[in-house]
Every structure is written in structure tokens, then in C-alpha cells.
Amino acid sequence: MAASSVCSERKMQWLLPLTALSVQLTSLAYRLGVFQMIVAYRWQLLGFVLLMQGMVMGVTVFCFGFFVVHWMEEFSAERGLFMLAYTGMMIVNAILSPVAGMWIDRYSQTMLVLLGLTGFIGGLLLVSVAPVPILILAVYALLYPFSNSLAGPLISQALVVRAFEKNRGTALGICALGATIGGIVMPVVVTDMLETIDWRYLSLLLAGISGLILLPLAFLILRQAPKRGASLKKGPEKRAYRELLKNADVYKIAIATFVPSVFYVAVLLNIGLYAVDLGISQQQASLIVSMAAGLTVVGKLLAGWLADNISHNITYYALCVIIFCSMYLTATANEFLPLASGVAVLGTAVGGVSPFISAVAAQRFGSENYGSVMGLVMGAVSLTGLAPLMAGWVRDFTGSYEIAFLMFLPLIFLAAISFGRLSKLPEDNTPPQVAKAATGRN
């Protein structure tokens, strides 16, 4: 263990000089206008946030379980010890999201992204030289929540909201694919590499790649971002954080986001045990999970487009109907095909809720308040982690997952009512295509 730590420390020596050189080269390219001549800023930004979310969320969330296997072997520790790291990360994420949202609205988003990426890279470097498990736990519970908030979905969405006024919903739908891409690509890459290289060296390699690619790109692309208040279109005014905390619409949006997430998380994290009850193989259950995850991509893109072109009330009510029916089909399934159909449709519909709600929040509160509002919403959504636990308890008590899943159905009415009771928007804040769809006027 000591030898591999020393080896990692020696390999770390080339990382900082190469990162500094990479930043200098990209700064020169920016001054020469190379990137601006090739791709417009908005599309550079979308590509960057997809890459950043894929790397940060892919490594910290989706690859965690694969590193645990090697940590247990290295430190002769129990699985439960490392599971505390993941649990701690989720809890601190929930606490930090509202704070990060407030920072996003107050401070330079470029600076915050660079700080978030630095935290991510620093965490990987610390893990690569960890002499004891407690350091890994500290990184996951204290450092990675910071990087997930400032270099993850929340700040990515805020950047997209500022960059896009037209077709904002569609852009947010594309932005929402970042974590999904990370969940698909990074586990395959990491597991393949762990078969050939030591986990310490892999952590160092991931830090090096992030330092050489993500940091320079962030410095290059985000400095082109429009300044606050630079928009020609007048939107909602900047509000004090205390005022937002008292705004009923923030909590209605949180409920409208929280409930669909409860349905999906409760089903997805119990699908293996539910399959056992129904006599379905674990291979078939994993196929259902993969299919549902893939179809969330369709839901995100479609819902983002709908947010730009269709009445928001009609779109959300349609999503609620689909979620209700697919959850009922999932709960009452007795064989593979109905279960697969129910979960697939549920994944598609719930996948669309995130970018759709993001577009709604941006329209109602504007880019100047977006981070604060969505930070509060994401903090509430983090509580969906209790849903699988509740479903499991009800299953153990009643002996049926059907009852466990059906008990969530009335919540969809709460979500629909909450969304329907959002305050009416001033006509100036309604996108023309949405207003046209809502009124039927041409």
C-alpha cells in the first residue's frame, strides 16, 4: 500500500505543469478567436456541460460501486464502511444544493465551475494517495458534494438558461443528458480499465484527464458567457433570497418535481427484489433497468421541446396521466412484458420532468433567480431517497409490492394540483410559441 501511494505521488508531479501548459494554450487559442470561428458560444457551452456532467457525475455517482470492490480488498474493510461514504455524499448534496443555488445567482459562474472542477480533481488526487479508508470517506462526504453542486447538473442548467432565450426548453433537455451519458459511458470505461491498472493510478489518470481537458475548456468557453443583465429581453427582476424562500410558487414547483421522482426511484431501486417476487430473472430485471434508463433520453428531449412549444399546463397534466397509468401497470404486473412496459413508459415520462420543470422555473423566475430556485428544488428532490426505503418496508409488512407501489399513486394528484395553482404569468414572460399554443391564436 505504501509503495503504490509513493508511486501515485511521483506520477502526480507531471500533472500540474501539464495542466498549466494546457490552460496557456487554450488561452492563446481564445485570444486568436479559433473556437469562436468554428462553433457559436451556445453550442460550445452545451458540449462542455455535457462533457463536464458526464465526467463528474459519472465518476462520483455511477462508478462508486466499482471502486468499492477494490477498496475493500486494499484496506480489508467491510462494504458497509464505504457505503457510509455514498450516503454521506447524498445527505451533504441535499444540504448544499440550496446554498450552491444562492452562490450561482450571486457570484461568477465561471469561477464557481472552476472551483467545482478543482474540488473534483483534488478529490481524485486525494483518493489516489489515501493511506486509510477514512480519507476516502471524507472526500466523498465533504469534497465531492461541493464539486457535484458547482460542476454538475445545477450549475450546468443555470449556464444554459443564461445562454438560451429562444428554444431554452430544448437546450435544457439536451443539457439534462449529461448525467445520463456519464451513467452509460463511465462505468464501462472504469470497469474495463480497473482490469488492467491499479485503482490508485486510475484515480490519478482521471484527475489528469479532467485537469488537462475540463479545466482549460471551462476557462476558454465560460469566459465568453454573457454578463448578468445583458439580455435584451426584459425578464423577471432579481429577487432577494429571503423573498424566494417565502414564494409559494417555489414550493409548488418543488412538489411537482418531487412526486414523479418518488415514483421512479421507488420502482427502480426495488426492481431486483420485485422481479424475485414475480419469478422474473435478474437478467431480465437488469434489461428493464437499462431500457428505462435509455428511454429517459427520449423523455428529456421530447419534454424540453414541448416546454418551448406547448402550453405548460397541458404538458404537465399529460405527464401526470402517463406517470399514473405506467405506475399502475408496474404495480399490477404479474409477468415480464407488463412490468417492462410499465417501467419503460414510467422512465420516459419521469425523465422528461426535469428539463420541463427547469424551463418552467427559468420562465417564471428568470436567469437571475434560477440558481436559487432550482437549488431549493433539487434539495427537496434529494429526499426521494426515502421512497425506496418506504416501499421496502410496506412490502415486508404486507408481503406485496403491488400495495407498496400503489400507495404512491394519490401523490400524483397533489403534484398536478400544485402545478395547476402556480401564479399566472405576466404576458411579457410567456414565450410566444407557448402563449400561442395556450390560447389557440395564430
Short mmCIF file of C-alpha atoms in Angstrom, two decimals:
data_model
loop_
_atom_site.label_atom_id
_atom_site.label_comp_id
_atom_site.label_asym_id
_atom_site.label_seq_id
_atom_site.Cartn_x
_atom_site.Cartn_y
_atom_site.Cartn_z
CA MET A 1 0.00 0.00 0.00
CA ALA A 2 2.83 2.41 0.87
CA ALA A 3 4.62 1.62 -2.41
CA SER A 4 1.55 2.35 -4.50
CA SER A 5 1.00 5.61 -2.59
CA VAL A 6 4.58 6.72 -3.34
CA CYS A 7 4.14 5.69 -6.97
CA SER A 8 0.97 7.78 -7.24
CA GLU A 9 2.72 10.76 -5.64
CA ARG A 10 5.56 10.56 -8.19
CA LYS A 11 3.13 10.29 -11.09
CA MET A 12 1.33 13.35 -9.75
CA GLN A 13 4.39 15.54 -10.35
CA TRP A 14 3.70 15.92 -14.08
CA LEU A 15 0.02 16.81 -13.61
CA LEU A 16 0.28 20.48 -12.53
CA PRO A 17 2.83 21.56 -15.18
CA LEU A 18 0.83 19.93 -17.97
CA THR A 19 -2.40 21.49 -16.70
CA ALA A 20 -0.77 24.94 -16.60
CA LEU A 21 0.55 24.45 -20.16
CA SER A 22 -2.88 23.35 -21.36
CA VAL A 23 -4.51 26.45 -19.83
CA GLN A 24 -1.92 28.69 -21.54
CA LEU A 25 -2.51 27.08 -24.94
CA THR A 26 -6.29 27.34 -24.68
CA SER A 27 -6.00 30.97 -23.56
CA LEU A 28 -3.91 31.68 -26.67
CA ALA A 29 -6.49 29.93 -28.84
CA TYR A 30 -9.21 32.08 -27.28
CA ARG A 31 -7.30 35.31 -27.96
CA LEU A 32 -6.85 34.26 -31.58
CA GLY A 33 -10.57 33.55 -31.87
CA VAL A 34 -10.04 29.98 -33.05
CA PHE A 35 -13.00 28.38 -31.27
CA GLN A 36 -15.38 31.28 -31.92
CA MET A 37 -14.76 30.91 -35.65
CA ILE A 38 -15.71 27.24 -35.56
CA VAL A 39 -18.75 26.96 -33.25
CA ALA A 40 -21.09 29.53 -31.70
CA TYR A 41 -20.77 30.03 -27.94
CA ARG A 42 -24.16 28.48 -27.10
CA TRP A 43 -23.23 25.18 -28.77
CA GLN A 44 -19.75 25.22 -27.28
CA LEU A 45 -21.44 25.59 -23.90
CA LEU A 46 -23.84 22.69 -24.47
CA GLY A 47 -20.99 20.42 -25.50
CA PHE A 48 -18.95 21.44 -22.47
CA VAL A 49 -21.70 20.93 -19.87
CA LEU A 50 -22.47 17.50 -21.34
CA LEU A 51 -18.80 16.53 -21.03
CA MET A 52 -18.43 18.04 -17.54
CA GLN A 53 -21.55 16.39 -16.11
CA GLY A 54 -20.66 13.08 -17.75
CA MET A 55 -17.23 13.04 -16.13
CA VAL A 56 -18.11 14.47 -12.70
CA MET A 57 -21.38 12.62 -12.12
CA GLY A 58 -20.18 9.51 -13.94
CA VAL A 59 -17.16 9.10 -11.65
CA THR A 60 -18.58 10.25 -8.30
CA VAL A 61 -22.01 8.58 -8.55
CA PHE A 62 -22.18 5.86 -11.18
CA CYS A 63 -18.67 4.41 -10.74
CA PHE A 64 -18.68 4.41 -6.94
CA GLY A 65 -19.71 0.76 -6.60
CA PHE A 66 -16.92 -0.44 -8.88
CA PHE A 67 -14.22 1.31 -6.88
CA VAL A 68 -15.65 -0.09 -3.61
CA VAL A 69 -14.71 -3.65 -4.63
CA HIS A 70 -11.04 -2.66 -4.90
CA TRP A 71 -11.08 -0.53 -1.76
CA MET A 72 -12.42 -3.46 0.27
CA GLU A 73 -9.58 -5.63 -0.99
CA GLU A 74 -6.91 -2.95 -0.47
CA PHE A 75 -7.91 -1.96 3.06
CA SER A 76 -9.52 -5.24 4.23
CA ALA A 77 -12.59 -3.23 5.19
CA GLU A 78 -16.29 -4.09 5.16
CA ARG A 79 -18.67 -2.93 2.45
CA GLY A 80 -20.82 -1.04 4.97
CA LEU A 81 -17.94 1.30 5.81
CA PHE A 82 -17.68 2.54 2.23
CA MET A 83 -21.46 2.71 1.83
CA LEU A 84 -21.31 5.40 4.50
CA ALA A 85 -19.30 7.49 2.03
CA TYR A 86 -22.06 7.37 -0.58
CA THR A 87 -24.81 8.02 1.98
CA GLY A 88 -22.86 10.96 3.35
CA MET A 89 -22.41 12.36 -0.14
CA MET A 90 -26.17 12.23 -0.81
CA ILE A 91 -27.02 13.89 2.52
CA VAL A 92 -24.50 16.70 2.06
CA ASN A 93 -25.66 17.14 -1.55
CA ALA A 94 -29.19 17.80 -0.26
CA ILE A 95 -27.93 20.32 2.29
CA LEU A 96 -25.54 22.05 -0.10
CA SER A 97 -27.88 22.40 -3.12
CA PRO A 98 -29.79 25.45 -1.82
CA VAL A 99 -26.53 27.12 -0.78
CA ALA A 100 -24.93 26.39 -4.15
CA GLY A 101 -28.01 27.77 -5.92
CA MET A 102 -27.65 31.02 -3.99
CA TRP A 103 -23.94 31.22 -4.91
CA ILE A 104 -24.76 30.66 -8.59
CA ASP A 105 -27.02 33.72 -8.61
CA ARG A 106 -24.57 35.91 -6.68
CA TYR A 107 -21.08 35.09 -7.94
CA SER A 108 -19.27 34.47 -11.21
CA GLN A 109 -20.46 31.17 -12.63
CA THR A 110 -17.11 30.73 -14.39
CA MET A 111 -15.29 30.99 -11.07
CA LEU A 112 -17.74 28.57 -9.43
CA VAL A 113 -17.30 25.97 -12.18
CA LEU A 114 -13.51 26.23 -11.92
CA LEU A 115 -13.77 25.79 -8.14
CA GLY A 116 -16.10 22.80 -8.57
CA LEU A 117 -13.77 21.13 -11.07
CA THR A 118 -10.78 21.84 -8.83
CA GLY A 119 -12.63 20.13 -5.97
CA PHE A 120 -13.37 17.14 -8.19
CA ILE A 121 -9.77 16.84 -9.36
CA GLY A 122 -8.46 17.38 -5.84
CA GLY A 123 -10.75 14.63 -4.58
CA LEU A 124 -9.42 12.18 -7.15
CA LEU A 125 -5.84 13.06 -6.21
CA LEU A 126 -6.56 12.56 -2.51
CA VAL A 127 -8.25 9.21 -3.18
CA SER A 128 -5.26 8.08 -5.26
CA VAL A 129 -2.91 8.52 -2.29
CA ALA A 130 -5.33 7.58 0.52
CA PRO A 131 -3.43 5.64 3.20
CA VAL A 132 -6.60 4.79 5.16
CA PRO A 133 -10.33 4.43 4.29
CA ILE A 134 -11.31 7.46 6.36
CA LEU A 135 -9.74 9.79 3.78
CA ILE A 136 -11.88 8.29 1.02
CA LEU A 137 -14.97 8.74 3.20
CA ALA A 138 -14.02 12.37 3.82
CA VAL A 139 -13.58 13.04 0.10
CA TYR A 140 -16.98 11.58 -0.78
CA ALA A 141 -18.84 13.14 2.13
CA LEU A 142 -17.22 16.60 2.07
CA LEU A 143 -15.44 17.35 -1.21
CA TYR A 144 -17.50 15.60 -3.89
CA PRO A 145 -20.83 17.19 -2.86
CA PHE A 146 -19.11 20.54 -3.40
CA SER A 147 -17.94 19.51 -6.88
CA ASN A 148 -21.29 17.92 -7.78
CA SER A 149 -23.08 21.18 -6.94
CA LEU A 150 -20.64 23.52 -8.70
CA ALA A 151 -19.67 21.32 -11.65
CA GLY A 152 -22.82 19.19 -12.02
CA PRO A 153 -26.42 19.49 -13.24
CA LEU A 154 -27.46 22.57 -11.21
CA ILE A 155 -24.83 24.98 -12.49
CA SER A 156 -24.95 23.43 -15.97
CA GLN A 157 -28.65 24.22 -16.19
CA ALA A 158 -28.06 27.76 -14.89
CA LEU A 159 -25.43 28.35 -17.59
CA VAL A 160 -27.78 27.07 -20.30
CA VAL A 161 -30.65 29.22 -19.02
CA ARG A 162 -28.44 32.33 -19.30
CA ALA A 163 -27.19 31.42 -22.78
CA PHE A 164 -30.51 30.42 -24.37
CA GLU A 165 -33.60 32.59 -24.57
CA LYS A 166 -35.08 31.01 -27.69
CA ASN A 167 -35.55 27.22 -27.60
CA ARG A 168 -34.49 27.20 -23.95
CA GLY A 169 -36.53 24.09 -23.12
CA THR A 170 -34.93 22.11 -25.93
CA ALA A 171 -31.47 23.23 -24.78
CA LEU A 172 -32.27 22.20 -21.19
CA GLY A 173 -33.42 18.82 -22.48
CA ILE A 174 -30.05 18.33 -24.15
CA CYS A 175 -28.24 19.59 -21.05
CA ALA A 176 -30.10 17.04 -18.90
CA LEU A 177 -28.48 14.23 -20.91
CA GLY A 178 -25.07 14.91 -19.33
CA ALA A 179 -25.51 12.80 -16.21
CA THR A 180 -27.26 10.08 -18.26
CA ILE A 181 -24.32 9.90 -20.67
CA GLY A 182 -21.96 9.69 -17.70
CA GLY A 183 -24.02 6.83 -16.28
CA ILE A 184 -23.81 4.93 -19.56
CA VAL A 185 -20.20 5.58 -20.59
CA MET A 186 -18.10 5.96 -17.43
CA PRO A 187 -18.95 2.63 -15.72
CA VAL A 188 -17.94 0.78 -18.90
CA VAL A 189 -14.67 2.74 -19.17
CA VAL A 190 -13.80 2.46 -15.48
CA THR A 191 -14.55 -1.26 -15.12
CA ASP A 192 -12.54 -2.02 -18.24
CA MET A 193 -9.55 -0.02 -17.01
CA LEU A 194 -9.71 -1.49 -13.49
CA GLU A 195 -8.99 -4.88 -15.04
CA THR A 196 -5.61 -3.68 -16.30
CA ILE A 197 -4.43 -0.89 -13.96
CA ASP A 198 -4.43 -0.21 -10.23
CA TRP A 199 -7.34 1.84 -8.84
CA ARG A 200 -4.92 4.42 -7.45
CA TYR A 201 -3.37 5.01 -10.84
CA LEU A 202 -6.82 5.14 -12.44
CA SER A 203 -7.90 7.84 -9.97
CA LEU A 204 -4.76 9.78 -10.83
CA LEU A 205 -5.38 9.27 -14.55
CA LEU A 206 -8.96 10.56 -14.27
CA ALA A 207 -7.66 13.59 -12.37
CA GLY A 208 -5.10 14.21 -15.11
CA ILE A 209 -7.66 13.93 -17.90
CA SER A 210 -10.00 16.31 -16.08
CA GLY A 211 -7.20 18.77 -15.40
CA LEU A 212 -5.95 18.71 -18.97
CA ILE A 213 -9.35 18.86 -20.67
CA LEU A 214 -12.14 20.15 -18.42
CA LEU A 215 -10.28 22.98 -16.67
CA PRO A 216 -8.93 24.54 -19.89
CA LEU A 217 -12.29 24.17 -21.65
CA ALA A 218 -14.08 25.81 -18.74
CA PHE A 219 -11.61 28.69 -18.79
CA LEU A 220 -11.88 29.01 -22.58
CA ILE A 221 -15.63 28.67 -23.09
CA LEU A 222 -17.21 30.19 -19.98
CA ARG A 223 -15.35 33.48 -20.25
CA GLN A 224 -17.47 34.09 -23.37
CA ALA A 225 -20.67 33.88 -21.30
CA PRO A 226 -22.99 36.89 -21.48
CA LYS A 227 -22.78 39.18 -18.48
CA ARG A 228 -25.62 39.29 -16.00
CA GLY A 229 -28.42 41.54 -17.19
CA ALA A 230 -27.01 41.59 -20.74
CA SER A 231 -30.19 40.13 -22.24
CA LEU A 232 -32.16 42.45 -24.49
CA LYS A 233 -35.37 40.79 -23.40
CA LYS A 234 -36.74 42.05 -20.11
CA GLY A 235 -37.37 39.17 -17.71
CA PRO A 236 -38.24 38.77 -14.04
CA GLU A 237 -36.25 41.03 -11.74
CA LYS A 238 -33.58 39.81 -9.36
CA ARG A 239 -35.14 38.87 -6.00
CA ALA A 240 -33.70 38.58 -2.53
CA TYR A 241 -33.13 35.01 -1.36
CA ARG A 242 -35.39 35.60 1.64
CA GLU A 243 -38.17 36.64 -0.74
CA LEU A 244 -37.78 33.44 -2.74
CA LEU A 245 -38.00 31.38 0.44
CA LYS A 246 -41.41 32.95 1.05
CA ASN A 247 -42.61 32.46 -2.54
CA ALA A 248 -45.30 29.76 -2.73
CA ASP A 249 -44.52 29.02 -6.39
CA VAL A 250 -41.06 27.71 -5.42
CA TYR A 251 -42.62 25.05 -3.18
CA LYS A 252 -45.30 24.19 -5.76
CA ILE A 253 -42.58 23.60 -8.34
CA ALA A 254 -40.65 21.51 -5.80
CA ILE A 255 -43.72 19.30 -5.21
CA ALA A 256 -44.33 18.99 -8.96
CA THR A 257 -40.74 17.75 -9.34
CA PHE A 258 -40.52 15.65 -6.18
CA VAL A 259 -43.58 13.42 -6.75
CA PRO A 260 -42.65 11.98 -10.18
CA SER A 261 -39.12 11.34 -8.90
CA VAL A 262 -40.57 9.41 -5.93
CA PHE A 263 -42.39 7.05 -8.32
CA TYR A 264 -39.33 6.33 -10.44
CA VAL A 265 -36.79 5.95 -7.63
CA ALA A 266 -39.11 3.71 -5.59
CA VAL A 267 -39.56 1.33 -8.53
CA LEU A 268 -36.01 1.40 -9.86
CA LEU A 269 -34.26 0.62 -6.56
CA ASN A 270 -36.68 -2.20 -5.76
CA ILE A 271 -36.86 -3.71 -9.24
CA GLY A 272 -34.48 -6.58 -8.45
CA LEU A 273 -36.50 -7.70 -5.40
CA TYR A 274 -39.79 -7.12 -7.22
CA ALA A 275 -38.55 -9.37 -10.03
CA VAL A 276 -37.87 -12.14 -7.48
CA ASP A 277 -41.46 -11.87 -6.22
CA LEU A 278 -42.78 -12.17 -9.78
CA GLY A 279 -40.47 -15.04 -10.75
CA ILE A 280 -38.57 -12.89 -13.24
CA SER A 281 -34.82 -13.46 -13.64
CA GLN A 282 -32.29 -10.86 -12.56
CA GLN A 283 -31.00 -10.69 -16.14
CA GLN A 284 -34.47 -9.68 -17.30
CA ALA A 285 -34.70 -7.16 -14.45
CA SER A 286 -31.39 -5.59 -15.48
CA LEU A 287 -32.68 -5.36 -19.05
CA ILE A 288 -35.72 -3.44 -17.77
CA VAL A 289 -33.48 -1.01 -15.88
CA SER A 290 -31.26 -0.44 -18.92
CA MET A 291 -34.26 0.08 -21.16
CA ALA A 292 -35.85 2.57 -18.75
CA ALA A 293 -32.56 4.48 -18.42
CA GLY A 294 -32.21 4.66 -22.20
CA LEU A 295 -35.75 5.90 -22.67
CA THR A 296 -35.22 8.75 -20.22
CA VAL A 297 -33.16 10.28 -23.03
CA VAL A 298 -36.25 10.33 -25.25
CA GLY A 299 -38.32 11.82 -22.44
CA LYS A 300 -35.81 14.60 -21.73
CA LEU A 301 -35.52 15.68 -25.35
CA LEU A 302 -39.26 15.50 -26.02
CA ALA A 303 -40.29 17.32 -22.83
CA GLY A 304 -37.72 20.04 -23.48
CA TRP A 305 -39.22 20.63 -26.93
CA LEU A 306 -42.75 20.59 -25.51
CA ALA A 307 -41.77 23.25 -22.96
CA ASP A 308 -40.93 25.56 -25.86
CA ASN A 309 -43.98 24.86 -27.97
CA ILE A 310 -46.96 23.59 -25.95
CA SER A 311 -48.93 25.01 -23.03
CA HIS A 312 -47.08 24.16 -19.83
CA ASN A 313 -50.25 23.09 -18.03
CA ILE A 314 -51.27 20.73 -20.82
CA THR A 315 -47.77 19.22 -20.96
CA TYR A 316 -47.51 18.66 -17.21
CA TYR A 317 -51.01 17.19 -16.90
CA ALA A 318 -50.21 14.81 -19.77
CA LEU A 319 -47.02 13.74 -17.99
CA CYS A 320 -49.02 13.14 -14.79
CA VAL A 321 -51.55 10.93 -16.61
CA ILE A 322 -48.76 8.90 -18.22
CA ILE A 323 -46.91 8.52 -14.91
CA PHE A 324 -50.09 7.47 -13.10
CA CYS A 325 -51.01 4.83 -15.71
CA SER A 326 -47.48 3.45 -16.04
CA MET A 327 -47.10 3.22 -12.25
CA TYR A 328 -50.41 1.35 -12.03
CA LEU A 329 -49.27 -1.04 -14.79
CA THR A 330 -45.96 -1.58 -12.99
CA ALA A 331 -47.64 -2.24 -9.64
CA THR A 332 -50.18 -4.73 -11.04
CA ALA A 333 -47.78 -6.55 -13.39
CA ASN A 334 -47.54 -10.31 -12.98
CA GLU A 335 -45.01 -11.16 -15.68
CA PHE A 336 -42.11 -9.71 -17.65
CA LEU A 337 -43.85 -7.88 -20.51
CA PRO A 338 -46.31 -5.78 -18.45
CA LEU A 339 -43.55 -4.95 -15.96
CA ALA A 340 -41.11 -3.96 -18.70
CA SER A 341 -43.75 -1.86 -20.45
CA GLY A 342 -44.77 -0.07 -17.26
CA VAL A 343 -41.23 0.75 -16.14
CA ALA A 344 -40.17 1.82 -19.65
CA VAL A 345 -43.04 4.29 -20.00
CA LEU A 346 -42.52 5.49 -16.43
CA GLY A 347 -38.84 6.16 -17.14
CA THR A 348 -39.68 8.06 -20.33
CA ALA A 349 -42.24 10.31 -18.62
CA VAL A 350 -40.26 10.95 -15.43
CA GLY A 351 -37.13 11.61 -17.49
CA GLY A 352 -38.99 14.48 -19.12
CA VAL A 353 -39.98 16.14 -15.86
CA SER A 354 -36.52 17.53 -15.00
CA PRO A 355 -35.85 19.62 -18.15
CA PHE A 356 -39.52 20.62 -18.35
CA ILE A 357 -39.56 21.92 -14.77
CA SER A 358 -36.22 23.65 -15.37
CA ALA A 359 -37.75 25.51 -18.32
CA VAL A 360 -40.79 26.45 -16.24
CA ALA A 361 -38.63 27.76 -13.39
CA ALA A 362 -36.47 29.76 -15.81
CA GLN A 363 -39.54 31.30 -17.41
CA ARG A 364 -41.15 32.25 -14.10
CA PHE A 365 -38.12 33.41 -12.14
CA GLY A 366 -35.65 34.35 -14.85
CA SER A 367 -31.95 33.60 -15.17
CA GLU A 368 -31.11 35.96 -12.31
CA ASN A 369 -33.01 33.81 -9.78
CA TYR A 370 -32.75 30.41 -11.46
CA GLY A 371 -29.91 29.02 -9.35
CA SER A 372 -31.56 29.89 -6.04
CA VAL A 373 -34.93 28.43 -7.07
CA MET A 374 -33.59 25.20 -8.54
CA GLY A 375 -31.14 24.78 -5.67
CA LEU A 376 -34.14 24.65 -3.31
CA VAL A 377 -36.00 22.30 -5.68
CA MET A 378 -33.03 19.92 -6.03
CA GLY A 379 -32.57 19.90 -2.28
CA ALA A 380 -36.17 18.73 -1.93
CA VAL A 381 -35.79 16.14 -4.68
CA SER A 382 -32.83 14.63 -2.79
CA LEU A 383 -35.38 13.44 -0.22
CA THR A 384 -36.73 10.95 -2.79
CA GLY A 385 -34.06 8.61 -1.43
CA LEU A 386 -36.58 7.76 1.30
CA ALA A 387 -39.08 6.37 -1.23
CA PRO A 388 -37.33 3.01 -1.87
CA LEU A 389 -36.99 2.53 1.89
CA MET A 390 -40.71 3.16 2.42
CA ALA A 391 -41.66 0.82 -0.43
CA GLY A 392 -39.43 -1.90 1.03
CA TRP A 393 -40.97 -1.52 4.48
CA VAL A 394 -44.51 -1.75 3.09
CA ARG A 395 -43.53 -4.83 1.08
CA ASP A 396 -42.14 -6.51 4.19
CA PHE A 397 -45.24 -5.62 6.21
CA THR A 398 -47.88 -6.55 3.60
CA GLY A 399 -45.97 -9.13 1.56
CA SER A 400 -46.81 -7.29 -1.67
CA TYR A 401 -45.01 -4.78 -3.84
CA GLU A 402 -48.34 -4.06 -5.52
CA ILE A 403 -49.59 -2.35 -2.36
CA ALA A 404 -46.20 -0.70 -1.83
CA PHE A 405 -46.27 0.95 -5.26
CA LEU A 406 -49.98 1.71 -5.38
CA MET A 407 -49.74 3.69 -2.15
CA PHE A 408 -47.77 6.37 -4.03
CA LEU A 409 -50.48 6.94 -6.68
CA PRO A 410 -52.52 9.61 -4.79
CA LEU A 411 -49.43 11.80 -4.69
CA ILE A 412 -49.77 12.48 -8.42
CA PHE A 413 -52.94 14.45 -7.74
CA LEU A 414 -51.03 16.61 -5.26
CA ALA A 415 -48.40 17.25 -7.92
CA ALA A 416 -50.98 18.15 -10.58
CA ILE A 417 -52.87 20.47 -8.23
CA SER A 418 -49.64 22.17 -7.11
CA PHE A 419 -48.57 22.81 -10.69
CA GLY A 420 -52.03 23.99 -11.69
CA ARG A 421 -52.10 26.53 -8.86
CA LEU A 422 -48.90 28.29 -9.93
CA SER A 423 -49.49 32.02 -10.14
CA LYS A 424 -50.47 33.39 -13.53
CA LEU A 425 -47.55 34.77 -15.52
CA PRO A 426 -47.46 38.29 -16.89
CA GLU A 427 -47.94 38.12 -20.65
CA ASP A 428 -44.44 39.54 -21.19
CA ASN A 429 -42.86 36.49 -19.56
CA THR A 430 -44.69 33.91 -21.65
CA PRO A 431 -42.75 32.58 -24.66
CA PRO A 432 -44.68 33.45 -27.86
CA GLN A 433 -44.97 29.84 -29.04
CA VAL A 434 -46.32 28.72 -25.64
CA ALA A 435 -48.76 31.60 -25.45
CA LYS A 436 -49.93 30.77 -28.95
CA ALA A 437 -50.44 27.11 -28.02
CA ALA A 438 -52.31 28.01 -24.85
CA THR A 439 -54.70 30.48 -26.48
CA GLY A 440 -55.08 28.87 -29.89
CA ARG A 441 -54.27 32.21 -31.60
CA ASN A 442 -52.03 32.37 -34.65
#
